[in-house]
């Protein structure tokens, strides 16, 4: 992001904390190095990858191996920066082997990487817990390595590979995460939508939110947007064309945004974020971090009943594995759960604002950035 005076980029800089790299970025670096060695016989060290927002970090290889049976393995140690991430220091490996032409890129879970066993996640049951964005990053880099180093012997099979991602001690580390409760068994998830770990510090982040509001007000902005992450930020830019200095990186701190705007109001606030996170706000939680608040499926079931769901559907929602699963159940039944959550989240935000002259609307999105619910402005 450019060196803006305000907005999300300025907030990130203002925290003074060192960012790190996601497990998805580390797996991409490992797979890129391994596939390069499979084609050329040599491991690039360090290996440079391109992240979704254009950053090009270089990763030093911690391990590498080229075997006689046509496999290459490389691994990098995850650096989470100043974030207290449980996977900081974990060794993320990727083993690559060629597949027959037309196979595409196939992903496998190695030791320490979990497998999805319950519905309601962005992956099918039985799939390795390697999320969609890291998968796409690895596909893109496999294609780039193929273009750079050519097809072996003039054949057409290069780029058709199996990538097995593993994390040393990942199954043990995963016990400190929500994976077992979500039905991801056997290890960690390979995550990340930007490749960057944004360092987490309550005081620094709340201070950066206040700075963002101050800058927006000084610039005369009448409409600001509080976003939970980069995907929701893209959504509000597409919806409203807001400039960078009108964007607040709310993260998990919904309460910090609302309480500061209560004392320093702007004319309009759009809150945009993932459906599950904003369902927590709708239920009255002002800290949306997974360690301090969880999706209340019973609350969602109650909303669905008010939106026309029958008792049987409400019971299914209450028993759903995740908020996404509840949303999918309602979508199939024609119950607008996303809109119901957006309206409830807007009303909760207005209650925190306590009559401050701020109109609020809420947009709920899914992981891909598709709008799944919205409210009209109120207040």
mmCIF file of N, CA, C and O in Angstrom, residues 66-167:
data_model
loop_
_atom_site.group_PDB
_atom_site.id
_atom_site.type_symbol
_atom_site.label_atom_id
_atom_site.label_comp_id
_atom_site.label_asym_id
_atom_site.label_seq_id
_atom_site.Cartn_x
_atom_site.Cartn_y
_atom_site.Cartn_z
ATOM 1 N N UNK A 66 16.534 -33.568 -2.432
ATOM 2 C CA UNK A 66 16.186 -34.019 -3.781
ATOM 3 C C UNK A 66 16.465 -35.510 -3.826
ATOM 4 O O UNK A 66 17.603 -35.942 -3.627
ATOM 5 N N UNK A 67 15.421 -36.324 -4.035
ATOM 6 C CA UNK A 67 15.561 -37.773 -3.915
ATOM 7 C C UNK A 67 15.638 -38.438 -5.284
ATOM 8 O O UNK A 67 15.240 -37.872 -6.308
ATOM 9 N N UNK A 68 16.117 -39.680 -5.262
ATOM 10 C CA UNK A 68 16.287 -40.429 -6.502
ATOM 11 C C UNK A 68 14.958 -40.868 -7.103
ATOM 12 O O UNK A 68 14.895 -41.224 -8.290
ATOM 13 N N UNK A 69 13.887 -40.859 -6.318
ATOM 14 C CA UNK A 69 12.598 -41.323 -6.838
ATOM 15 C C UNK A 69 11.748 -40.187 -7.411
ATOM 16 O O UNK A 69 10.535 -40.314 -7.578
ATOM 17 N N UNK A 70 12.388 -39.055 -7.723
ATOM 18 C CA UNK A 70 11.693 -37.977 -8.408
ATOM 19 C C UNK A 70 10.882 -37.067 -7.516
ATOM 20 O O UNK A 70 9.880 -36.490 -7.954
ATOM 21 N N UNK A 71 11.306 -36.895 -6.293
ATOM 22 C CA UNK A 71 10.654 -35.971 -5.368
ATOM 23 C C UNK A 71 11.651 -34.917 -4.908
ATOM 24 O O UNK A 71 12.841 -35.194 -4.800
ATOM 25 N N UNK A 72 11.104 -33.722 -4.614
ATOM 26 C CA UNK A 72 11.925 -32.665 -4.028
ATOM 27 C C UNK A 72 11.182 -32.100 -2.832
ATOM 28 O O UNK A 72 9.955 -31.915 -2.877
ATOM 29 N N UNK A 73 11.901 -31.860 -1.748
ATOM 30 C CA UNK A 73 11.316 -31.304 -0.532
ATOM 31 C C UNK A 73 12.106 -30.086 -0.100
ATOM 32 O O UNK A 73 13.339 -30.087 -0.130
ATOM 33 N N UNK A 74 11.384 -29.025 0.257
ATOM 34 C CA UNK A 74 12.012 -27.832 0.823
ATOM 35 C C UNK A 74 11.153 -27.351 1.974
ATOM 36 O O UNK A 74 9.938 -27.601 2.011
ATOM 37 N N UNK A 75 11.764 -26.651 2.919
ATOM 38 C CA UNK A 75 11.012 -26.152 4.061
ATOM 39 C C UNK A 75 11.560 -24.832 4.554
ATOM 40 O O UNK A 75 12.773 -24.570 4.444
ATOM 41 N N UNK A 76 10.657 -23.983 5.061
ATOM 42 C CA UNK A 76 11.058 -22.705 5.637
ATOM 43 C C UNK A 76 10.450 -22.599 7.036
ATOM 44 O O UNK A 76 9.427 -23.217 7.340
ATOM 45 N N UNK A 77 11.091 -21.825 7.883
ATOM 46 C CA UNK A 77 10.607 -21.590 9.244
ATOM 47 C C UNK A 77 9.711 -20.359 9.234
ATOM 48 O O UNK A 77 10.100 -19.291 8.750
ATOM 49 N N UNK A 78 8.505 -20.510 9.766
ATOM 50 C CA UNK A 78 7.571 -19.391 9.779
ATOM 51 C C UNK A 78 8.019 -18.319 10.760
ATOM 52 O O UNK A 78 8.317 -18.609 11.928
ATOM 53 N N UNK A 79 8.035 -17.086 10.280
ATOM 54 C CA UNK A 79 8.309 -15.914 11.109
ATOM 55 C C UNK A 79 7.023 -15.111 11.183
ATOM 56 O O UNK A 79 6.577 -14.548 10.181
ATOM 57 N N UNK A 80 6.389 -15.080 12.338
ATOM 58 C CA UNK A 80 5.127 -14.355 12.508
ATOM 59 C C UNK A 80 5.339 -12.897 12.895
ATOM 60 O O UNK A 80 4.380 -12.206 13.247
ATOM 61 N N UNK A 81 6.573 -12.405 12.819
ATOM 62 C CA UNK A 81 6.832 -11.021 13.190
ATOM 63 C C UNK A 81 6.570 -10.800 14.667
ATOM 64 O O UNK A 81 6.937 -11.614 15.508
ATOM 65 N N UNK A 82 5.919 -9.694 14.989
ATOM 66 C CA UNK A 82 5.626 -9.373 16.385
ATOM 67 C C UNK A 82 4.276 -9.904 16.847
ATOM 68 O O UNK A 82 3.796 -9.532 17.911
ATOM 69 N N UNK A 83 3.668 -10.772 16.034
ATOM 70 C CA UNK A 83 2.382 -11.344 16.423
ATOM 71 C C UNK A 83 2.604 -12.589 17.287
ATOM 72 O O UNK A 83 3.447 -13.424 16.956
ATOM 73 N N UNK A 84 1.848 -12.745 18.373
ATOM 74 C CA UNK A 84 2.000 -13.926 19.231
ATOM 75 C C UNK A 84 1.284 -15.141 18.628
ATOM 76 O O UNK A 84 0.387 -15.728 19.220
ATOM 77 N N UNK A 85 1.694 -15.535 17.464
ATOM 78 C CA UNK A 85 1.073 -16.618 16.704
ATOM 79 C C UNK A 85 1.613 -17.961 17.196
ATOM 80 O O UNK A 85 2.826 -18.131 17.332
ATOM 81 N N UNK A 86 0.712 -18.935 17.426
ATOM 82 C CA UNK A 86 1.175 -20.230 17.939
ATOM 83 C C UNK A 86 2.040 -20.966 16.918
ATOM 84 O O UNK A 86 2.782 -21.881 17.281
ATOM 85 N N UNK A 87 1.950 -20.579 15.643
ATOM 86 C CA UNK A 87 2.758 -21.253 14.622
ATOM 87 C C UNK A 87 4.094 -20.555 14.369
ATOM 88 O O UNK A 87 4.847 -20.971 13.496
ATOM 89 N N UNK A 88 4.395 -19.503 15.129
ATOM 90 C CA UNK A 88 5.693 -18.842 14.971
ATOM 91 C C UNK A 88 6.819 -19.845 15.236
ATOM 92 O O UNK A 88 6.809 -20.566 16.234
ATOM 93 N N UNK A 89 7.767 -19.912 14.328
ATOM 94 C CA UNK A 89 8.888 -20.827 14.473
ATOM 95 C C UNK A 89 8.636 -22.220 13.933
ATOM 96 O O UNK A 89 9.545 -23.067 13.963
ATOM 97 N N UNK A 90 7.432 -22.478 13.431
ATOM 98 C CA UNK A 90 7.132 -23.813 12.893
ATOM 99 C C UNK A 90 7.821 -24.007 11.544
ATOM 100 O O UNK A 90 7.947 -23.074 10.745
ATOM 101 N N UNK A 91 8.272 -25.233 11.300
ATOM 102 C CA UNK A 91 8.909 -25.570 10.029
ATOM 103 C C UNK A 91 7.832 -26.074 9.072
ATOM 104 O O UNK A 91 7.210 -27.116 9.296
ATOM 105 N N UNK A 92 7.611 -25.318 7.990
ATOM 106 C CA UNK A 92 6.583 -25.640 6.993
ATOM 107 C C UNK A 92 7.283 -26.230 5.765
ATOM 108 O O UNK A 92 8.093 -25.558 5.118
ATOM 109 N N UNK A 93 6.966 -27.480 5.468
ATOM 110 C CA UNK A 93 7.613 -28.188 4.360
ATOM 111 C C UNK A 93 6.632 -28.402 3.207
ATOM 112 O O UNK A 93 5.427 -28.522 3.424
ATOM 113 N N UNK A 94 7.189 -28.499 2.012
ATOM 114 C CA UNK A 94 6.415 -28.917 0.845
ATOM 115 C C UNK A 94 7.242 -29.939 0.075
ATOM 116 O O UNK A 94 8.426 -29.703 -0.216
ATOM 117 N N UNK A 95 6.624 -31.062 -0.227
ATOM 118 C CA UNK A 95 7.250 -32.095 -1.050
ATOM 119 C C UNK A 95 6.505 -32.139 -2.375
ATOM 120 O O UNK A 95 5.272 -32.233 -2.401
ATOM 121 N N UNK A 96 7.240 -32.064 -3.468
ATOM 122 C CA UNK A 96 6.644 -31.982 -4.802
ATOM 123 C C UNK A 96 7.099 -33.172 -5.632
ATOM 124 O O UNK A 96 8.282 -33.530 -5.626
ATOM 125 N N UNK A 97 6.160 -33.781 -6.341
ATOM 126 C CA UNK A 97 6.514 -34.812 -7.319
ATOM 127 C C UNK A 97 5.661 -34.621 -8.560
ATOM 128 O O UNK A 97 4.537 -34.103 -8.491
ATOM 129 N N UNK A 98 6.203 -35.024 -9.710
ATOM 130 C CA UNK A 98 5.500 -34.858 -10.970
ATOM 131 C C UNK A 98 4.358 -35.859 -11.085
ATOM 132 O O UNK A 98 4.445 -36.997 -10.613
ATOM 133 N N UNK A 99 3.267 -35.423 -11.738
ATOM 134 C CA UNK A 99 2.117 -36.283 -12.029
ATOM 135 C C UNK A 99 1.938 -36.392 -13.540
ATOM 136 O O UNK A 99 2.520 -35.614 -14.301
ATOM 137 N N UNK A 100 1.142 -37.322 -14.014
ATOM 138 C CA UNK A 100 0.905 -37.449 -15.454
ATOM 139 C C UNK A 100 0.300 -36.179 -16.043
ATOM 140 O O UNK A 100 -0.389 -35.422 -15.338
ATOM 141 N N UNK A 101 0.541 -35.919 -17.322
ATOM 142 C CA UNK A 101 -0.025 -34.731 -17.973
ATOM 143 C C UNK A 101 -1.538 -34.646 -17.789
ATOM 144 O O UNK A 101 -2.247 -35.656 -17.864
ATOM 145 N N UNK A 102 -2.004 -33.434 -17.507
ATOM 146 C CA UNK A 102 -3.430 -33.207 -17.325
ATOM 147 C C UNK A 102 -3.916 -33.351 -15.900
ATOM 148 O O UNK A 102 -5.097 -33.107 -15.614
ATOM 149 N N UNK A 103 -3.029 -33.730 -15.003
ATOM 150 C CA UNK A 103 -3.447 -33.926 -13.612
ATOM 151 C C UNK A 103 -3.684 -32.617 -12.877
ATOM 152 O O UNK A 103 -4.424 -32.568 -11.891
ATOM 153 N N UNK A 104 -3.009 -31.542 -13.324
ATOM 154 C CA UNK A 104 -3.099 -30.286 -12.603
ATOM 155 C C UNK A 104 -2.280 -30.326 -11.334
ATOM 156 O O UNK A 104 -1.379 -31.158 -11.170
ATOM 157 N N UNK A 105 -2.584 -29.409 -10.415
ATOM 158 C CA UNK A 105 -1.905 -29.360 -9.129
ATOM 159 C C UNK A 105 -2.803 -30.034 -8.092
ATOM 160 O O UNK A 105 -3.961 -29.641 -7.912
ATOM 161 N N UNK A 106 -2.287 -31.058 -7.454
ATOM 162 C CA UNK A 106 -3.028 -31.830 -6.462
ATOM 163 C C UNK A 106 -2.400 -31.591 -5.097
ATOM 164 O O UNK A 106 -1.174 -31.645 -4.958
ATOM 165 N N UNK A 107 -3.232 -31.345 -4.093
ATOM 166 C CA UNK A 107 -2.730 -31.035 -2.754
ATOM 167 C C UNK A 107 -2.976 -32.216 -1.812
ATOM 168 O O UNK A 107 -4.046 -32.837 -1.833
ATOM 169 N N UNK A 108 -1.979 -32.503 -0.984
ATOM 170 C CA UNK A 108 -2.076 -33.552 0.017
ATOM 171 C C UNK A 108 -1.681 -32.983 1.379
ATOM 172 O O UNK A 108 -0.859 -32.074 1.470
ATOM 173 N N UNK A 109 -2.262 -33.561 2.423
ATOM 174 C CA UNK A 109 -1.890 -33.206 3.796
ATOM 175 C C UNK A 109 -0.820 -34.166 4.275
ATOM 176 O O UNK A 109 -1.049 -35.371 4.363
ATOM 177 N N UNK A 110 0.343 -33.627 4.571
ATOM 178 C CA UNK A 110 1.395 -34.409 5.176
ATOM 179 C C UNK A 110 1.298 -34.346 6.691
ATOM 180 O O UNK A 110 0.348 -33.775 7.252
ATOM 181 N N UNK A 111 2.272 -34.910 7.394
ATOM 182 C CA UNK A 111 2.256 -34.867 8.859
ATOM 183 C C UNK A 111 2.148 -33.435 9.377
ATOM 184 O O UNK A 111 2.859 -32.540 8.914
ATOM 185 N N UNK A 112 1.248 -33.224 10.321
ATOM 186 C CA UNK A 112 1.104 -31.902 10.932
ATOM 187 C C UNK A 112 0.142 -30.975 10.232
ATOM 188 O O UNK A 112 -0.083 -29.861 10.695
ATOM 189 N N UNK A 113 -0.441 -31.405 9.099
ATOM 190 C CA UNK A 113 -1.471 -30.613 8.415
ATOM 191 C C UNK A 113 -2.787 -31.370 8.525
ATOM 192 O O UNK A 113 -2.847 -32.585 8.282
ATOM 193 N N UNK A 114 -3.836 -30.670 8.905
ATOM 194 C CA UNK A 114 -5.106 -31.305 9.188
ATOM 195 C C UNK A 114 -5.893 -31.696 7.951
ATOM 196 O O UNK A 114 -5.579 -31.293 6.821
ATOM 197 N N UNK A 115 -6.933 -32.469 8.203
ATOM 198 C CA UNK A 115 -7.887 -32.869 7.170
ATOM 199 C C UNK A 115 -9.281 -32.440 7.622
ATOM 200 O O UNK A 115 -9.635 -32.562 8.800
ATOM 201 N N UNK A 116 -10.082 -31.926 6.686
ATOM 202 C CA UNK A 116 -11.434 -31.471 6.991
ATOM 203 C C UNK A 116 -12.347 -32.679 7.157
ATOM 204 O O UNK A 116 -12.432 -33.532 6.264
ATOM 205 N N UNK A 117 -13.034 -32.761 8.294
ATOM 206 C CA UNK A 117 -13.918 -33.899 8.559
ATOM 207 C C UNK A 117 -15.373 -33.493 8.759
ATOM 208 O O UNK A 117 -16.234 -34.368 8.878
ATOM 209 N N UNK A 118 -15.650 -32.174 8.806
ATOM 210 C CA UNK A 118 -17.020 -31.727 9.012
ATOM 211 C C UNK A 118 -17.349 -30.628 8.020
ATOM 212 O O UNK A 118 -16.464 -29.850 7.626
ATOM 213 N N UNK A 119 -18.618 -30.516 7.571
ATOM 214 C CA UNK A 119 -18.988 -29.446 6.630
ATOM 215 C C UNK A 119 -19.015 -28.087 7.309
ATOM 216 O O UNK A 119 -18.990 -27.979 8.529
ATOM 217 N N UNK A 120 -19.104 -27.043 6.479
ATOM 218 C CA UNK A 120 -19.209 -25.683 6.991
ATOM 219 C C UNK A 120 -17.942 -24.882 6.859
ATOM 220 O O UNK A 120 -17.891 -23.727 7.271
ATOM 221 N N UNK A 121 -16.901 -25.462 6.264
ATOM 222 C CA UNK A 121 -15.642 -24.762 6.012
ATOM 223 C C UNK A 121 -15.511 -24.518 4.518
ATOM 224 O O UNK A 121 -16.256 -25.101 3.716
ATOM 225 N N UNK A 122 -14.571 -23.658 4.079
ATOM 226 C CA UNK A 122 -14.462 -23.371 2.645
ATOM 227 C C UNK A 122 -13.806 -24.492 1.855
ATOM 228 O O UNK A 122 -13.366 -24.264 0.722
ATOM 229 N N UNK A 123 -13.716 -25.683 2.419
ATOM 230 C CA UNK A 123 -13.146 -26.853 1.766
ATOM 231 C C UNK A 123 -14.082 -28.029 1.969
ATOM 232 O O UNK A 123 -14.776 -28.115 2.985
ATOM 233 N N UNK A 124 -14.078 -28.942 1.013
ATOM 234 C CA UNK A 124 -14.938 -30.106 1.120
ATOM 235 C C UNK A 124 -14.414 -31.070 2.188
ATOM 236 O O UNK A 124 -13.211 -31.125 2.469
ATOM 237 N N UNK A 125 -15.334 -31.841 2.760
ATOM 238 C CA UNK A 125 -14.948 -32.887 3.705
ATOM 239 C C UNK A 125 -13.998 -33.862 3.013
ATOM 240 O O UNK A 125 -14.212 -34.266 1.868
ATOM 241 N N UNK A 126 -12.918 -34.217 3.718
ATOM 242 C CA UNK A 126 -11.905 -35.106 3.169
ATOM 243 C C UNK A 126 -10.723 -34.394 2.549
ATOM 244 O O UNK A 126 -9.695 -35.025 2.279
ATOM 245 N N UNK A 127 -10.847 -33.081 2.334
ATOM 246 C CA UNK A 127 -9.758 -32.310 1.729
ATOM 247 C C UNK A 127 -8.711 -31.949 2.781
ATOM 248 O O UNK A 127 -9.037 -31.756 3.958
ATOM 249 N N UNK A 128 -7.433 -31.819 2.358
ATOM 250 C CA UNK A 128 -6.431 -31.283 3.278
ATOM 251 C C UNK A 128 -6.765 -29.843 3.640
ATOM 252 O O UNK A 128 -7.308 -29.097 2.808
ATOM 253 N N UNK A 129 -6.462 -29.461 4.868
ATOM 254 C CA UNK A 129 -6.818 -28.127 5.360
ATOM 255 C C UNK A 129 -5.825 -27.087 4.841
ATOM 256 O O UNK A 129 -5.096 -26.444 5.600
ATOM 257 N N UNK A 130 -5.813 -26.951 3.542
ATOM 258 C CA UNK A 130 -5.014 -25.934 2.851
ATOM 259 C C UNK A 130 -6.028 -25.010 2.200
ATOM 260 O O UNK A 130 -6.724 -25.402 1.262
ATOM 261 N N UNK A 131 -6.146 -23.800 2.707
ATOM 262 C CA UNK A 131 -7.232 -22.913 2.317
ATOM 263 C C UNK A 131 -7.118 -22.446 0.866
ATOM 264 O O UNK A 131 -6.068 -22.557 0.240
ATOM 265 N N UNK A 132 -8.235 -21.905 0.316
ATOM 266 C CA UNK A 132 -8.253 -21.573 -1.114
ATOM 267 C C UNK A 132 -7.176 -20.601 -1.575
ATOM 268 O O UNK A 132 -6.585 -20.798 -2.639
ATOM 269 N N UNK A 133 -6.901 -19.527 -0.816
ATOM 270 C CA UNK A 133 -5.897 -18.559 -1.290
ATOM 271 C C UNK A 133 -4.491 -19.168 -1.310
ATOM 272 O O UNK A 133 -3.774 -19.019 -2.309
ATOM 273 N N UNK A 134 -4.033 -19.860 -0.260
ATOM 274 C CA UNK A 134 -2.736 -20.530 -0.375
ATOM 275 C C UNK A 134 -2.676 -21.535 -1.526
ATOM 276 O O UNK A 134 -1.639 -21.650 -2.199
ATOM 277 N N UNK A 135 -3.756 -22.243 -1.789
ATOM 278 C CA UNK A 135 -3.767 -23.159 -2.942
ATOM 279 C C UNK A 135 -3.527 -22.390 -4.244
ATOM 280 O O UNK A 135 -2.752 -22.824 -5.099
ATOM 281 N N UNK A 136 -4.233 -21.264 -4.385
ATOM 282 C CA UNK A 136 -4.058 -20.493 -5.612
ATOM 283 C C UNK A 136 -2.654 -19.913 -5.715
ATOM 284 O O UNK A 136 -2.071 -19.858 -6.806
ATOM 285 N N UNK A 137 -2.100 -19.464 -4.598
ATOM 286 C CA UNK A 137 -0.730 -18.956 -4.610
ATOM 287 C C UNK A 137 0.234 -20.030 -5.092
ATOM 288 O O UNK A 137 1.124 -19.773 -5.922
ATOM 289 N N UNK A 138 0.058 -21.255 -4.596
ATOM 290 C CA UNK A 138 0.950 -22.334 -5.012
ATOM 291 C C UNK A 138 0.754 -22.680 -6.479
ATOM 292 O O UNK A 138 1.732 -22.887 -7.220
ATOM 293 N N UNK A 139 -0.497 -22.718 -6.948
ATOM 294 C CA UNK A 139 -0.739 -22.969 -8.367
ATOM 295 C C UNK A 139 -0.058 -21.916 -9.235
ATOM 296 O O UNK A 139 0.576 -22.233 -10.255
ATOM 297 N N UNK A 140 -0.194 -20.642 -8.845
ATOM 298 C CA UNK A 140 0.398 -19.552 -9.629
ATOM 299 C C UNK A 140 1.919 -19.687 -9.693
ATOM 300 O O UNK A 140 2.531 -19.452 -10.748
ATOM 301 N N UNK A 141 2.532 -20.040 -8.574
ATOM 302 C CA UNK A 141 3.995 -20.142 -8.559
ATOM 303 C C UNK A 141 4.483 -21.389 -9.289
ATOM 304 O O UNK A 141 5.539 -21.346 -9.942
ATOM 305 N N UNK A 142 3.727 -22.472 -9.238
ATOM 306 C CA UNK A 142 4.088 -23.646 -10.036
ATOM 307 C C UNK A 142 4.058 -23.288 -11.520
ATOM 308 O O UNK A 142 4.966 -23.647 -12.287
ATOM 309 N N UNK A 143 3.013 -22.547 -11.918
ATOM 310 C CA UNK A 143 2.924 -22.130 -13.322
ATOM 311 C C UNK A 143 4.083 -21.222 -13.702
ATOM 312 O O UNK A 143 4.652 -21.338 -14.808
ATOM 313 N N UNK A 144 4.472 -20.321 -12.808
ATOM 314 C CA UNK A 144 5.575 -19.397 -13.103
ATOM 315 C C UNK A 144 6.903 -20.139 -13.217
ATOM 316 O O UNK A 144 7.716 -19.853 -14.110
ATOM 317 N N UNK A 145 7.133 -21.106 -12.325
ATOM 318 C CA UNK A 145 8.363 -21.893 -12.419
ATOM 319 C C UNK A 145 8.406 -22.671 -13.740
ATOM 320 O O UNK A 145 9.448 -22.774 -14.393
ATOM 321 N N UNK A 146 7.256 -23.191 -14.147
ATOM 322 C CA UNK A 146 7.185 -23.910 -15.417
ATOM 323 C C UNK A 146 7.538 -22.991 -16.577
ATOM 324 O O UNK A 146 8.306 -23.365 -17.485
ATOM 325 N N UNK A 147 6.992 -21.772 -16.562
ATOM 326 C CA UNK A 147 7.302 -20.824 -17.635
ATOM 327 C C UNK A 147 8.781 -20.448 -17.635
ATOM 328 O O UNK A 147 9.403 -20.291 -18.696
ATOM 329 N N UNK A 148 9.354 -20.308 -16.452
ATOM 330 C CA UNK A 148 10.746 -19.865 -16.350
ATOM 331 C C UNK A 148 11.725 -20.939 -16.788
ATOM 332 O O UNK A 148 12.700 -20.670 -17.497
ATOM 333 N N UNK A 149 11.475 -22.175 -16.396
ATOM 334 C CA UNK A 149 12.464 -23.236 -16.612
ATOM 335 C C UNK A 149 12.086 -24.205 -17.722
ATOM 336 O O UNK A 149 12.860 -25.117 -18.025
ATOM 337 N N UNK A 150 10.929 -24.017 -18.339
ATOM 338 C CA UNK A 150 10.575 -24.811 -19.504
ATOM 339 C C UNK A 150 10.097 -26.201 -19.154
ATOM 340 O O UNK A 150 10.241 -26.688 -18.035
ATOM 341 N N UNK A 151 9.478 -26.833 -20.098
ATOM 342 C CA UNK A 151 8.975 -28.192 -19.918
ATOM 343 C C UNK A 151 10.090 -29.181 -20.174
ATOM 344 O O UNK A 151 10.769 -29.126 -21.190
ATOM 345 N N UNK A 152 10.222 -30.101 -19.270
ATOM 346 C CA UNK A 152 11.294 -31.077 -19.383
ATOM 347 C C UNK A 152 11.154 -31.902 -20.656
ATOM 348 O O UNK A 152 10.112 -32.493 -20.909
ATOM 349 N N UNK A 153 12.193 -31.974 -21.458
ATOM 350 C CA UNK A 153 12.211 -32.816 -22.647
ATOM 351 C C UNK A 153 11.157 -32.452 -23.666
ATOM 352 O O UNK A 153 10.795 -33.267 -24.514
ATOM 353 N N UNK A 154 10.631 -31.221 -23.604
ATOM 354 C CA UNK A 154 9.619 -30.806 -24.565
ATOM 355 C C UNK A 154 8.251 -31.395 -24.303
ATOM 356 O O UNK A 154 7.333 -31.258 -25.104
ATOM 357 N N UNK A 155 8.059 -32.072 -23.176
ATOM 358 C CA UNK A 155 6.770 -32.680 -22.868
ATOM 359 C C UNK A 155 5.764 -31.651 -22.404
ATOM 360 O O UNK A 155 6.050 -30.468 -22.314
ATOM 361 N N UNK A 156 4.555 -32.122 -22.141
ATOM 362 C CA UNK A 156 3.489 -31.195 -21.744
ATOM 363 C C UNK A 156 3.066 -31.376 -20.299
ATOM 364 O O UNK A 156 2.096 -30.787 -19.857
ATOM 365 N N UNK A 157 3.786 -32.205 -19.539
ATOM 366 C CA UNK A 157 3.327 -32.546 -18.208
ATOM 367 C C UNK A 157 3.777 -31.631 -17.107
ATOM 368 O O UNK A 157 3.289 -31.731 -15.997
ATOM 369 N N UNK A 158 4.753 -30.760 -17.364
ATOM 370 C CA UNK A 158 5.226 -29.887 -16.287
ATOM 371 C C UNK A 158 4.101 -28.980 -15.823
ATOM 372 O O UNK A 158 3.331 -28.448 -16.601
ATOM 373 N N UNK A 159 4.061 -28.756 -14.524
ATOM 374 C CA UNK A 159 2.959 -28.017 -13.923
ATOM 375 C C UNK A 159 1.900 -28.957 -13.391
ATOM 376 O O UNK A 159 0.996 -28.537 -12.667
ATOM 377 N N UNK A 160 1.986 -30.229 -13.755
ATOM 378 C CA UNK A 160 1.102 -31.254 -13.202
ATOM 379 C C UNK A 160 1.857 -31.924 -12.065
ATOM 380 O O UNK A 160 2.706 -32.786 -12.287
ATOM 381 N N UNK A 161 1.547 -31.505 -10.846
ATOM 382 C CA UNK A 161 2.346 -31.954 -9.711
ATOM 383 C C UNK A 161 1.460 -32.239 -8.507
ATOM 384 O O UNK A 161 0.339 -31.731 -8.394
ATOM 385 N N UNK A 162 1.979 -33.044 -7.617
ATOM 386 C CA UNK A 162 1.389 -33.258 -6.305
ATOM 387 C C UNK A 162 2.225 -32.492 -5.293
ATOM 388 O O UNK A 162 3.445 -32.613 -5.268
ATOM 389 N N UNK A 163 1.556 -31.685 -4.478
ATOM 390 C CA UNK A 163 2.225 -30.923 -3.428
ATOM 391 C C UNK A 163 1.723 -31.441 -2.087
ATOM 392 O O UNK A 163 0.529 -31.348 -1.783
ATOM 393 N N UNK A 164 2.610 -31.991 -1.306
ATOM 394 C CA UNK A 164 2.273 -32.449 0.040
ATOM 395 C C UNK A 164 2.856 -31.457 1.032
ATOM 396 O O UNK A 164 4.075 -31.268 1.092
ATOM 397 N N UNK A 165 1.976 -30.792 1.768
ATOM 398 C CA UNK A 165 2.410 -29.781 2.746
ATOM 399 C C UNK A 165 2.395 -30.419 4.127
ATOM 400 O O UNK A 165 1.432 -31.113 4.501
ATOM 401 N N UNK A 166 3.447 -30.209 4.876
ATOM 402 C CA UNK A 166 3.531 -30.730 6.238
ATOM 403 C C UNK A 166 4.104 -29.658 7.151
ATOM 404 O O UNK A 166 4.760 -28.717 6.692
ATOM 405 N N UNK A 167 3.821 -29.795 8.441
ATOM 406 C CA UNK A 167 4.336 -28.856 9.449
ATOM 407 C C UNK A 167 4.898 -29.681 10.597
ATOM 408 O O UNK A 167 4.167 -30.472 11.218
#
